[in-house]
Every structure is written in C-alpha cells, then in structure tokens.
Amino acid sequence: MAASIPPFSLLRNYAATTARAFVTVKVKPSYTISSTTLHHLPSRSRRLQFYASATNNEEAAARAAAANADSGAPTIFDRIIAKEIPSSIVYEDEKVLAFRDIDPQAPVHVLVIPKFRDGLTQLGKAEARHGEILGQLLYAAKIVAEKEGILDGFRVVINNGSDACQSVYHLHLHVLGGRQMKWPPG
Ligand code: 5GP
C-alpha cells in the first residue's frame, strides 16, 4: 500500500501566455513511498529520505525554471510589483520593493527586488550599468534588517542559476534573520 506524503511548495517561473500566468504557480510534487518500505526504515533514515526527495524536487524545479530564464517572460514578482497579487511589504521606494517571502526559511525572510528588472533575471546577468541598482538593493537589505530588528545578525543570499536553486528569474536578495544562522550553508 502506498502512502502519499503531502508536498512541499516551491514557486516556479511562469509564462505570461498560459492560463496559469495569473496565479502563483506552485510545484506540489507528491511523494509516493511504499509504507512497507517506510516503516522498515529507522526514523532518521525516513527523515533523510524525505529530505532527499524534497531536495531533488527543489533542484528539478530550479532546472525547469532555468529553462525559461532568458525568455523575457514576466515572473510572479511582476504581479507583486504591480500589486495585482498581495504581498506583505516591508519597504518600498521608487526603485526597490521588499516583501516577506511566502515560504520563510527563518523568522525574518524578506525578498528585496528591483521594480524594473532591466535584464537582471539573475545576478550573473549583471553589467556595469546595473551598478547603481545593485547598490540600492544592498542598501535596501540593510534598511530591511534595521526595520526588522536584526541588524546584529542577518544573512543576505542571492541564488544564481539552477545549480544554486534559483526559482524566480527576477533578481532578488533574500534577507534572513531572527535565528542563529549556520555555516557552511547547504
Ligand atoms: P529563489 O529560489 O529564486 O532564490 O527564491 C524565490 C523565492 O520567492 C522563494 O523563497 C519563494 O518562497 C518566494 N516566492 C515565490 N512565490 C512567491 C509569492 O507569490 N509571494 C512571495 N511573497 N514570495 C514568493
């Protein structure tokens, strides 16, 4: 008998032309593992098996998102910027928007994005002309940390490309804090 394990969610890039363009598209893989197999494993092995499955799915989703990376298609972040879908905004100015991540990995997890993507689907696409906005994004990360009361310890992460599990191709900084961070990161 098979046990269906509820899925993890992971955002996928989406194409504007599809019917799904107007919803937050989540990858909701369901893990089907034989309950016989499962119950014969020690609990740590079971946890590791779930972790491995989730990690593999995250990587697969990132590879799928990367396939569309250079298509110029809008991402979910365009709809957040346009306020067509709600987000919890922490900071906003003319050039930058910072809002809480829908799937927080720490008590504070805020995404800082440029309002105008201007080719910055990922950090690896940065050119000299992007220097100003890159600086503004970093400064906004500091403002977010200050507002969230985590100036004493926070982490700024940019996932670049599928090997780093980037899932949304609109440059974004993750500002994480509110708990002890570990090093090295996974
Ligand atoms: P990446 O994996 O590309 O570095 O990060 C993308 C982030 O965007 C993920 O942490 C994911 O949870 C977040 N995210 C995806 N969709 C939404 C959404 O609709 N709203 C918000 N607030 N965050 C989202």
Coordinates of C-alpha atoms in Angstrom, one line a residue, residues 38-52:
L38 CA 9.0 3.4 5.0
H39 CA 8.1 1.6 8.2
H40 CA 11.1 -0.7 8.0
L41 CA 13.5 2.3 7.9
P42 CA 14.7 3.8 11.2
S43 CA 13.2 7.2 11.8
R44 CA 16.4 9.1 10.9
S45 CA 16.6 7.3 7.6
R46 CA 13.0 8.2 6.9
R47 CA 13.7 11.8 7.6
L48 CA 16.7 11.7 5.3
Q49 CA 14.6 10.1 2.6
F50 CA 12.1 12.9 2.8
Y51 CA 14.8 15.4 2.8
A52 CA 16.5 13.8 -0.2

